[in-house]
mmCIF file of C-alpha atoms in Angstrom:
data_model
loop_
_atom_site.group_PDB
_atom_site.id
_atom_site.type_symbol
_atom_site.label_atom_id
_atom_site.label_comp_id
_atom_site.label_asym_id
_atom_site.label_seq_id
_atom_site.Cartn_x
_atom_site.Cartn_y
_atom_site.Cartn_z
ATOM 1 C CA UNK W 1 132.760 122.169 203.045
ATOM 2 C CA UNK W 2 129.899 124.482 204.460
ATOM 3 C CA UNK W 3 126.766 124.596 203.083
ATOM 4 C CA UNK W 4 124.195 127.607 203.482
ATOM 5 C CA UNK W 5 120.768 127.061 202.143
ATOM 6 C CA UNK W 6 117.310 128.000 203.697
ATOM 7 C CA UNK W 7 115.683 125.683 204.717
ATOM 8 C CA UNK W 8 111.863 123.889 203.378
ATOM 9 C CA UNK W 9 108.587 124.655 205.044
ATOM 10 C CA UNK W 10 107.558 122.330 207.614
ATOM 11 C CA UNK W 11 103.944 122.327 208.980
ATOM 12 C CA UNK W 12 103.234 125.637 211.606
ATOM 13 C CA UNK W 13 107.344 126.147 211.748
ATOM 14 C CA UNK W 14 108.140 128.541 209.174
ATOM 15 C CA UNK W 15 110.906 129.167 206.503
ATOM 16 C CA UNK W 16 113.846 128.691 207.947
ATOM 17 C CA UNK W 17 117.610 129.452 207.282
ATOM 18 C CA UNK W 18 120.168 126.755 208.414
ATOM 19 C CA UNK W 19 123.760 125.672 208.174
ATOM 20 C CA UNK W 20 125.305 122.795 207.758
ATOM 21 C CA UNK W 21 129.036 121.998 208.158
ATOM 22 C CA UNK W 22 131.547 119.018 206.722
ATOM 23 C CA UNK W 23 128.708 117.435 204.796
ATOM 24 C CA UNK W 24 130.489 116.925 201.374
ATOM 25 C CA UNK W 25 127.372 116.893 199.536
ATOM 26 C CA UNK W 26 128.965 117.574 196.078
ATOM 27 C CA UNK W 27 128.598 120.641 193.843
ATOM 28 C CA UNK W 28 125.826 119.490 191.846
ATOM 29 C CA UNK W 29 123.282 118.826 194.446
ATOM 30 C CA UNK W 30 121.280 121.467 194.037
ATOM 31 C CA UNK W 31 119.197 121.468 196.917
ATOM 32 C CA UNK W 32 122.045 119.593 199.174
ATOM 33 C CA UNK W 33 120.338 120.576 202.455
ATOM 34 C CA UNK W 34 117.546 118.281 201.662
ATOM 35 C CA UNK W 35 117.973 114.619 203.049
ATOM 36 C CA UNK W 36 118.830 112.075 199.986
ATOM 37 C CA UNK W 37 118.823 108.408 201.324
ATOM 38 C CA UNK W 38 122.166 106.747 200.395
ATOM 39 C CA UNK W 39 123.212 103.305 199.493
ATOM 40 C CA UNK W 40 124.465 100.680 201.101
ATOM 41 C CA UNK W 41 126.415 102.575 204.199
ATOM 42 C CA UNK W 42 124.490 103.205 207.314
ATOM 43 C CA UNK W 43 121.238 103.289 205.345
ATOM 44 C CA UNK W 44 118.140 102.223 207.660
ATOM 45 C CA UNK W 45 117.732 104.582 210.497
ATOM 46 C CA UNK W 46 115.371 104.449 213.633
ATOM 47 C CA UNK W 47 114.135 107.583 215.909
ATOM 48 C CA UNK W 48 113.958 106.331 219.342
ATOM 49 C CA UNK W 49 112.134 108.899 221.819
ATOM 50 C CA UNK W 50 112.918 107.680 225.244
ATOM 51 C CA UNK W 51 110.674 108.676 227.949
ATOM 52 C CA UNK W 52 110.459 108.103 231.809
ATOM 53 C CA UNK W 53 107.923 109.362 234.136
ATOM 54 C CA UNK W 54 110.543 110.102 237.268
ATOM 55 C CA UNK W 55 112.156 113.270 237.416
ATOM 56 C CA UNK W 56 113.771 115.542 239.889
ATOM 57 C CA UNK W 57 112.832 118.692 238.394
ATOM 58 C CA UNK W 58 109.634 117.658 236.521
ATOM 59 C CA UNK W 59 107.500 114.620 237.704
ATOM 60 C CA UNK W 60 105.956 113.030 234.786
ATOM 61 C CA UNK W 61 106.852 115.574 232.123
ATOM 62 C CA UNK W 62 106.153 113.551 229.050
ATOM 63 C CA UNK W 63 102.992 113.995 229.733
ATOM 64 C CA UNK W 64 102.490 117.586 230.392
ATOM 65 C CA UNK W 65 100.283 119.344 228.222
ATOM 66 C CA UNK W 66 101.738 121.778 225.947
ATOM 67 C CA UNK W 67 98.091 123.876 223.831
ATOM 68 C CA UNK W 68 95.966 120.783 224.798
ATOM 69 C CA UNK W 69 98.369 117.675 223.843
ATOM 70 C CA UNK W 70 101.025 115.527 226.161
ATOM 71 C CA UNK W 71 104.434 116.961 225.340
ATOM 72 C CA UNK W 72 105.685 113.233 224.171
ATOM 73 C CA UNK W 73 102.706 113.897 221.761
ATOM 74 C CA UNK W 74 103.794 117.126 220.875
ATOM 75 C CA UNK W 75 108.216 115.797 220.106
ATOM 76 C CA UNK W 76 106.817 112.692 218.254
ATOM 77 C CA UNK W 77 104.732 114.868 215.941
ATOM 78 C CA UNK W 78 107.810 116.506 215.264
ATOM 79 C CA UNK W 79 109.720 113.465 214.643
ATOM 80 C CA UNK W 80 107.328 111.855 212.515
ATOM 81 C CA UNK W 81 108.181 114.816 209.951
ATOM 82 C CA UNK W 82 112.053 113.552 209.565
ATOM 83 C CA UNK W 83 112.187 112.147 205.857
ATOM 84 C CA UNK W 84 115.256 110.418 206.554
ATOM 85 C CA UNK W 85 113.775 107.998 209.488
ATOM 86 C CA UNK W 86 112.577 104.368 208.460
ATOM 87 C CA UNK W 87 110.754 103.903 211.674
ATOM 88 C CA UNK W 88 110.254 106.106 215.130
ATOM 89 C CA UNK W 89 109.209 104.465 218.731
ATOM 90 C CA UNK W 90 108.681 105.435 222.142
ATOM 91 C CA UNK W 91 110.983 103.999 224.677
ATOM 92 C CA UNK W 92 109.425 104.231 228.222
ATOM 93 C CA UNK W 93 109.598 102.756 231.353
ATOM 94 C CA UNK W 94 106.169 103.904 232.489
ATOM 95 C CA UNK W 95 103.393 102.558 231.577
ATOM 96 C CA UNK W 96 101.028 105.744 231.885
ATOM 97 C CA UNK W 97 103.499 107.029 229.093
ATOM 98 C CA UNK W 98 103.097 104.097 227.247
ATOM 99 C CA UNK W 99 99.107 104.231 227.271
ATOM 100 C CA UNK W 100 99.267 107.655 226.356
ATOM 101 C CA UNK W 101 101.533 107.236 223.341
ATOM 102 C CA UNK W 102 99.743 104.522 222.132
ATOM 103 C CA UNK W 103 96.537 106.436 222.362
ATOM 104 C CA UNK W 104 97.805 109.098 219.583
ATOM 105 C CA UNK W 105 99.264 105.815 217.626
ATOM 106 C CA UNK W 106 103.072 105.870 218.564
ATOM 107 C CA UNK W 107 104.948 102.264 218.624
ATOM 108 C CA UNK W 108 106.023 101.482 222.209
ATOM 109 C CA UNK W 109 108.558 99.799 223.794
ATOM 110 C CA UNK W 110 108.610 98.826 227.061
ATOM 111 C CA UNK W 111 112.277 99.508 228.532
ATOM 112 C CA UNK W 112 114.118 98.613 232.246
ATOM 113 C CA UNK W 113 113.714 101.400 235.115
ATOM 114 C CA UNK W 114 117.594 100.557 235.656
ATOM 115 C CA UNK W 115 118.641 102.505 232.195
ATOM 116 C CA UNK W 116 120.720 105.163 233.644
ATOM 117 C CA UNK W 117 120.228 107.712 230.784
ATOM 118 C CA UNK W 118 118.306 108.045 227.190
ATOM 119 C CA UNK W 119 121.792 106.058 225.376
ATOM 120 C CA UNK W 120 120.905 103.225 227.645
ATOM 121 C CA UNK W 121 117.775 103.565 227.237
ATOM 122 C CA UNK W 122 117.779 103.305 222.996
ATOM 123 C CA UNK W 123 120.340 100.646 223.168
ATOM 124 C CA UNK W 124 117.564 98.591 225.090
ATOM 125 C CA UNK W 125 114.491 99.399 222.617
ATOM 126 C CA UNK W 126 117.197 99.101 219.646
ATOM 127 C CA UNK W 127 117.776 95.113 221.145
ATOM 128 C CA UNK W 128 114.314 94.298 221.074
ATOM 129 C CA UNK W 129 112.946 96.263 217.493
ATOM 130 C CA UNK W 130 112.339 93.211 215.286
ATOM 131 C CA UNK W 131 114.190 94.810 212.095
ATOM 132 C CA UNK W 132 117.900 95.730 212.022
ATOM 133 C CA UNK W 133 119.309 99.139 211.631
ATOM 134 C CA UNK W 134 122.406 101.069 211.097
ATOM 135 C CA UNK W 135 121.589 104.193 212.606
ATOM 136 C CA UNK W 136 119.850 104.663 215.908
ATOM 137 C CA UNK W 137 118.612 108.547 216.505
ATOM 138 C CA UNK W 138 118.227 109.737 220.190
ATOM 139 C CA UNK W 139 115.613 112.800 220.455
ATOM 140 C CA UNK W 140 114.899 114.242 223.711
ATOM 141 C CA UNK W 141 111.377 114.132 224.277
ATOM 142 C CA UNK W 142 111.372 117.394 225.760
ATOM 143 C CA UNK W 143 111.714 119.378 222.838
ATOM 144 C CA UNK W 144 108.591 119.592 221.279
ATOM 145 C CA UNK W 145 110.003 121.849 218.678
ATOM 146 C CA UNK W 146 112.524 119.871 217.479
ATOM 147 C CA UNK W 147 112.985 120.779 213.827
ATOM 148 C CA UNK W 148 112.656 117.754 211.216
ATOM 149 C CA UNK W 149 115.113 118.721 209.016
ATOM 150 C CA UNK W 150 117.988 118.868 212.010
ATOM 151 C CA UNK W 151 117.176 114.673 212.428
ATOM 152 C CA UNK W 152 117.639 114.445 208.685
ATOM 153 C CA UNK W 153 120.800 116.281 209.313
ATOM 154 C CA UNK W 154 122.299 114.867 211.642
ATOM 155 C CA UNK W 155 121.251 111.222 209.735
ATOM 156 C CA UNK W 156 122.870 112.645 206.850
ATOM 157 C CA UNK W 157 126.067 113.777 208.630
ATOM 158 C CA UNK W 158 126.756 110.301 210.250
ATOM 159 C CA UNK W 159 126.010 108.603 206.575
ATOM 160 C CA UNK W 160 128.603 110.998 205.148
ATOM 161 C CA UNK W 161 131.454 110.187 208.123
ATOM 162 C CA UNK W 162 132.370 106.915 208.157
ATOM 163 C CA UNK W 163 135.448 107.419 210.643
ATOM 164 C CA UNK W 164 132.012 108.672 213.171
ATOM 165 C CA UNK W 165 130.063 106.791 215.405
ATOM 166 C CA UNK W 166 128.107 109.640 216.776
ATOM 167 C CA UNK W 167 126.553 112.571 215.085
ATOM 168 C CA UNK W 168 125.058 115.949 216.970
ATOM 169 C CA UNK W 169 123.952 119.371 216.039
ATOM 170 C CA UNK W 170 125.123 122.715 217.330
ATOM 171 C CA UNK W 171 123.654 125.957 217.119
ATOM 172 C CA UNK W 172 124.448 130.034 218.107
ATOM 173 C CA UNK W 173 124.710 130.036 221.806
ATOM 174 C CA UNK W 174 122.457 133.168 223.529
ATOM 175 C CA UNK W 175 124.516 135.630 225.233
ATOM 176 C CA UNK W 176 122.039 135.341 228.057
ATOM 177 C CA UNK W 177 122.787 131.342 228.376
ATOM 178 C CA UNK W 178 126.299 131.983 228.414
ATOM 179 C CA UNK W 179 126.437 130.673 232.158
ATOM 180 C CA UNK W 180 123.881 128.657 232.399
ATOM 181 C CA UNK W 181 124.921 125.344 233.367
ATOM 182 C CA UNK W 182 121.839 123.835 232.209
ATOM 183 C CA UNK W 183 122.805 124.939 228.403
ATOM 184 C CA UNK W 184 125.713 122.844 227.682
ATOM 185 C CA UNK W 185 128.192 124.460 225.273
ATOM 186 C CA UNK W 186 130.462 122.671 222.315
ATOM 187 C CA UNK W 187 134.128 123.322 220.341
ATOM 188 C CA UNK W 188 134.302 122.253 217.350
ATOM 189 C CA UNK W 189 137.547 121.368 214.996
ATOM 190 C CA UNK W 190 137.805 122.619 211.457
ATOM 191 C CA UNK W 191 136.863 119.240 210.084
ATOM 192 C CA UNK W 192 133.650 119.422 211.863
ATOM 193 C CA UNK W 193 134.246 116.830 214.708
ATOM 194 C CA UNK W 194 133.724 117.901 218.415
ATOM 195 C CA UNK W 195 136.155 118.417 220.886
ATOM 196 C CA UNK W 196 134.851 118.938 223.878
ATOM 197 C CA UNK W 197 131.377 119.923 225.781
ATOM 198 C CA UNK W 198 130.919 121.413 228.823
ATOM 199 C CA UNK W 199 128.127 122.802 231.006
ATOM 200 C CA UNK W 200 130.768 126.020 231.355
ATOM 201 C CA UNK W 201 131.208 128.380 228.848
ATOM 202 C CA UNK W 202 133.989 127.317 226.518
ATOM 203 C CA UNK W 203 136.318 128.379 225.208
ATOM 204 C CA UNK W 204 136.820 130.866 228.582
ATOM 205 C CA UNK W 205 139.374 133.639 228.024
ATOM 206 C CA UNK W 206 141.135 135.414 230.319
ATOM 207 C CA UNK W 207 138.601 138.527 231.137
ATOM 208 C CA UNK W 208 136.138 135.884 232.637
ATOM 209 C CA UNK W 209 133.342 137.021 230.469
ATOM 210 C CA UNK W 210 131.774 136.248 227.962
ATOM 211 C CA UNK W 211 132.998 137.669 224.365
ATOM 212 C CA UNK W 212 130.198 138.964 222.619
ATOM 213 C CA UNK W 213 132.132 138.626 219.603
ATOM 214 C CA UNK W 214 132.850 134.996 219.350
ATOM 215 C CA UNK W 215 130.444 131.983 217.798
ATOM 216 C CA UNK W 216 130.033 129.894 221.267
ATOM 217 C CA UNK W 217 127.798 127.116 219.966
ATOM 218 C CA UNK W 218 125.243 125.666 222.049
ATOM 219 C CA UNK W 219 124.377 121.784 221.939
ATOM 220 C CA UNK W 220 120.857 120.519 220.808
ATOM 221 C CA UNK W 221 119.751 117.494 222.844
ATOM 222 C CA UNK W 222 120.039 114.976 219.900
ATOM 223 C CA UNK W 223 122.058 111.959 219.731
ATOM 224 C CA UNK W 224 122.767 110.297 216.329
ATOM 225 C CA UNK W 225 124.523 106.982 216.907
ATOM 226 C CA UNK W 226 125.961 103.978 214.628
ATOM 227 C CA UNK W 227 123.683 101.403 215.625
ATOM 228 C CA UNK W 228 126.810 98.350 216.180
ATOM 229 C CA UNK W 229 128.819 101.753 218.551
ATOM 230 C CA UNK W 230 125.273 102.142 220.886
ATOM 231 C CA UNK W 231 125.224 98.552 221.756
ATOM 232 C CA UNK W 232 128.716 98.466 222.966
ATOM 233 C CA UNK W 233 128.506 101.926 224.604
ATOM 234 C CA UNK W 234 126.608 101.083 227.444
ATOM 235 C CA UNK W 235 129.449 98.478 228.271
ATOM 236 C CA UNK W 236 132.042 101.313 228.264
ATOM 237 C CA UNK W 237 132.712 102.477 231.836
ATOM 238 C CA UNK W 238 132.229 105.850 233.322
ATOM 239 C CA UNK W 239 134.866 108.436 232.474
ATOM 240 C CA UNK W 240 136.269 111.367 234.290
ATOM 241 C CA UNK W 241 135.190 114.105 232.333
ATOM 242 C CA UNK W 242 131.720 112.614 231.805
ATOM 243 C CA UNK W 243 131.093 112.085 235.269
ATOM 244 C CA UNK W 244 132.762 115.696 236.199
ATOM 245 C CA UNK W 245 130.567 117.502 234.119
ATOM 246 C CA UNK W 246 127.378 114.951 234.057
ATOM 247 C CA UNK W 247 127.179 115.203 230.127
ATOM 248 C CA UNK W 248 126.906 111.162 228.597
ATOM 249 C CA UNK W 249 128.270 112.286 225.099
ATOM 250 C CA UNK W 250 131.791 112.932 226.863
ATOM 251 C CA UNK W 251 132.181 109.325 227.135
ATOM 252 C CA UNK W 252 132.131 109.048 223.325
ATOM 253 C CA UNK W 253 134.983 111.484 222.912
ATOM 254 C CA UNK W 254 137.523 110.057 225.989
ATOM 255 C CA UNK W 255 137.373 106.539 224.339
ATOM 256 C CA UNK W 256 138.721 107.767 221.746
ATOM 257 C CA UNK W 257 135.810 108.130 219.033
ATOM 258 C CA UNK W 258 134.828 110.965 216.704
ATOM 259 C CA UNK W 259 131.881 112.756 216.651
ATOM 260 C CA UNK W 260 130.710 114.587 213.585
ATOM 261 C CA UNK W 261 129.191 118.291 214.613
ATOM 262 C CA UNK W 262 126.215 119.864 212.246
ATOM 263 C CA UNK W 263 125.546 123.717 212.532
ATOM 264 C CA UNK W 264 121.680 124.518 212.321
ATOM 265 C CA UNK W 265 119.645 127.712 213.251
ATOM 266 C CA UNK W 266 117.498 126.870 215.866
ATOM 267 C CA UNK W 267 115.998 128.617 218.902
ATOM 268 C CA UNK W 268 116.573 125.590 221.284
ATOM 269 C CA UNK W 269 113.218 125.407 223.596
ATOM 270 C CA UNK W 270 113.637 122.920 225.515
ATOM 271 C CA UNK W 271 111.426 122.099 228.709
ATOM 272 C CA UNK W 272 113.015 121.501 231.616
ATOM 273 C CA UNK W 273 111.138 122.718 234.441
ATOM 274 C CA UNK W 274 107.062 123.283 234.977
ATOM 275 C CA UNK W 275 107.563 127.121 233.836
ATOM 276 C CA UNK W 276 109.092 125.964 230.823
ATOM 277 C CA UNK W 277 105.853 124.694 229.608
ATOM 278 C CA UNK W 278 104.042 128.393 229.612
ATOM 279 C CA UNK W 279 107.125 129.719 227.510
ATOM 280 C CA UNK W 280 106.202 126.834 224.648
ATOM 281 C CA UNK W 281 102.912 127.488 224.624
ATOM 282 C CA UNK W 282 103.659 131.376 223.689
ATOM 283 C CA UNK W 283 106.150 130.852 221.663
ATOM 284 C CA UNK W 284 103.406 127.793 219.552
ATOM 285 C CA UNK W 285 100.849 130.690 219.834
ATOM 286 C CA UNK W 286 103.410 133.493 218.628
ATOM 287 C CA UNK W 287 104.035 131.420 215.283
ATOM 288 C CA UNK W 288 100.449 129.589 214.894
ATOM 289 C CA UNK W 289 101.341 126.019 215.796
ATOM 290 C CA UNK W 290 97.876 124.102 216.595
#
């Protein structure tokens, strides 16, 4: 079932027009695009924002400022906004990022330097929150214009799948990303799960270009998990395909687990180098985001 409904107004962002796909919402909802908390499956939910100071490409990044305010500041602003979320923390190993955060009144926890990426990362801060929940959401803390209403929908997506573990979003890929390897491209199956991702461009056809005709969909760094999946996930070992193409949510799909897939419009600005953070900051001034 696809759904097509614009979107509500969120503070500075806009109307918006977005899509969701496989959500069977049921004809008489009739503003289905909206997040309606269910009952009794998968029903408490926790945003997790993990956040570490060391990085290749961009030392201390969570705390760059983006018009004024630390980028973690910026994403957790953003997250905050997500109706569907009973509770949202900071997980850090830093504790200049954890000072910070606290200072604009986040919830920290303090997490182990040896988490290997942001899955290990939540599973850690999800093992020492003092309430229990059924739904763990990953957000990258380097999108500080990470629409509410994709959390809600990716909440609502894994609430709606029970065969799931794992829920993601997906939106039009740029024809100027197309090779990027930093943009990491998604197929879907017509039942919205996902079968495969890949830092190439897929699916590749025989010209070696890019067809300017077909939907590639581009993948949105957020990470909706089934809380009782996440804490066995770390335990899984590496796979091939994960480790080929460096992409964590791989793992998921070679053990053998299904992963629902939303469609959203969304201009993906993500930050992941120091010239990044100029490109936010006209884009915030370009739509009037304080």
């Amino acid at each position: 079932m696809t759904i097509c409904a614009p979107a509500s107004e969120s503070s500075g962002s806009g109307s918006r027009a977005w899509v969701l796909h496989g959500l069977a919402l049921g004809a008489a909802a009739a503003a289905a695009y909206l997040y309606r908390r269910p009952r009794g499956f998968r029903t408490l939910a926790v945003g997790i924002i993990p956040a570490r100071y060391a990085s290749s490409r961009f030392e201390g990044k969570p705390l760059a400022l983006i018009l004024g305010k630390p980028m973690i500041q910026r994403t957790w602003e953003r997250v905050m906004l997500a109706s569907s979320l009973d509770h949202v923390v900071v997980a850090t190993d830093d504790e200049k990022i954890a000072e910070c955060c606290r200072g604009f009144g986040a919830d920290v926890i303090m997490t182990s330097v040896s988490c290997q990426n942001g899955s290990e990362r939540c599973c850690e801060a999800l093992q020492k929150l003092e309430k229990c929940y059924d739904i763990v959401v990953n957000i990258q803390g380097d999108e500080p214009l990470i629409e509410p209403e994709i959390i809600d929908g990716v909440v609502m997506a894994l609430q709606r799948a029970p065969d799931a573990v794992f829920s993601t979003a997906v939106t039009a890929l740029k024809p100027e990303d197309a090779f990027d390897t930093n943009r990491v491209k998604c197929v879907v199956d017509n039942q919205g799960y996902a079968i495969y991702f890949s830092r190439g461009l897929i699916p590749f056809n025989k010209s070696g270009k890019a067809n300017p005709q077909f939907p590639y969909h581009l993948h949105l760094g957020i990470s909706c998990f089934d809380s009782k999946f996440l804490k066995i996930y770390p335990q899984l070992a590496p796979t091939p395909l994960q480790l080929e193409e460096d992409l964590e949510q791989l793992k998921v799909l070679e053990n053998g687990y299904r992963m629902k897939v939303i469609k959203v419009d969304h201009d993906a600005h993500g930050v992941d180098a120091p010239e990044d953070v100029e490109k936010i900051e006209a884009l915030m001034r370009a739509r009037n985001i304080q």
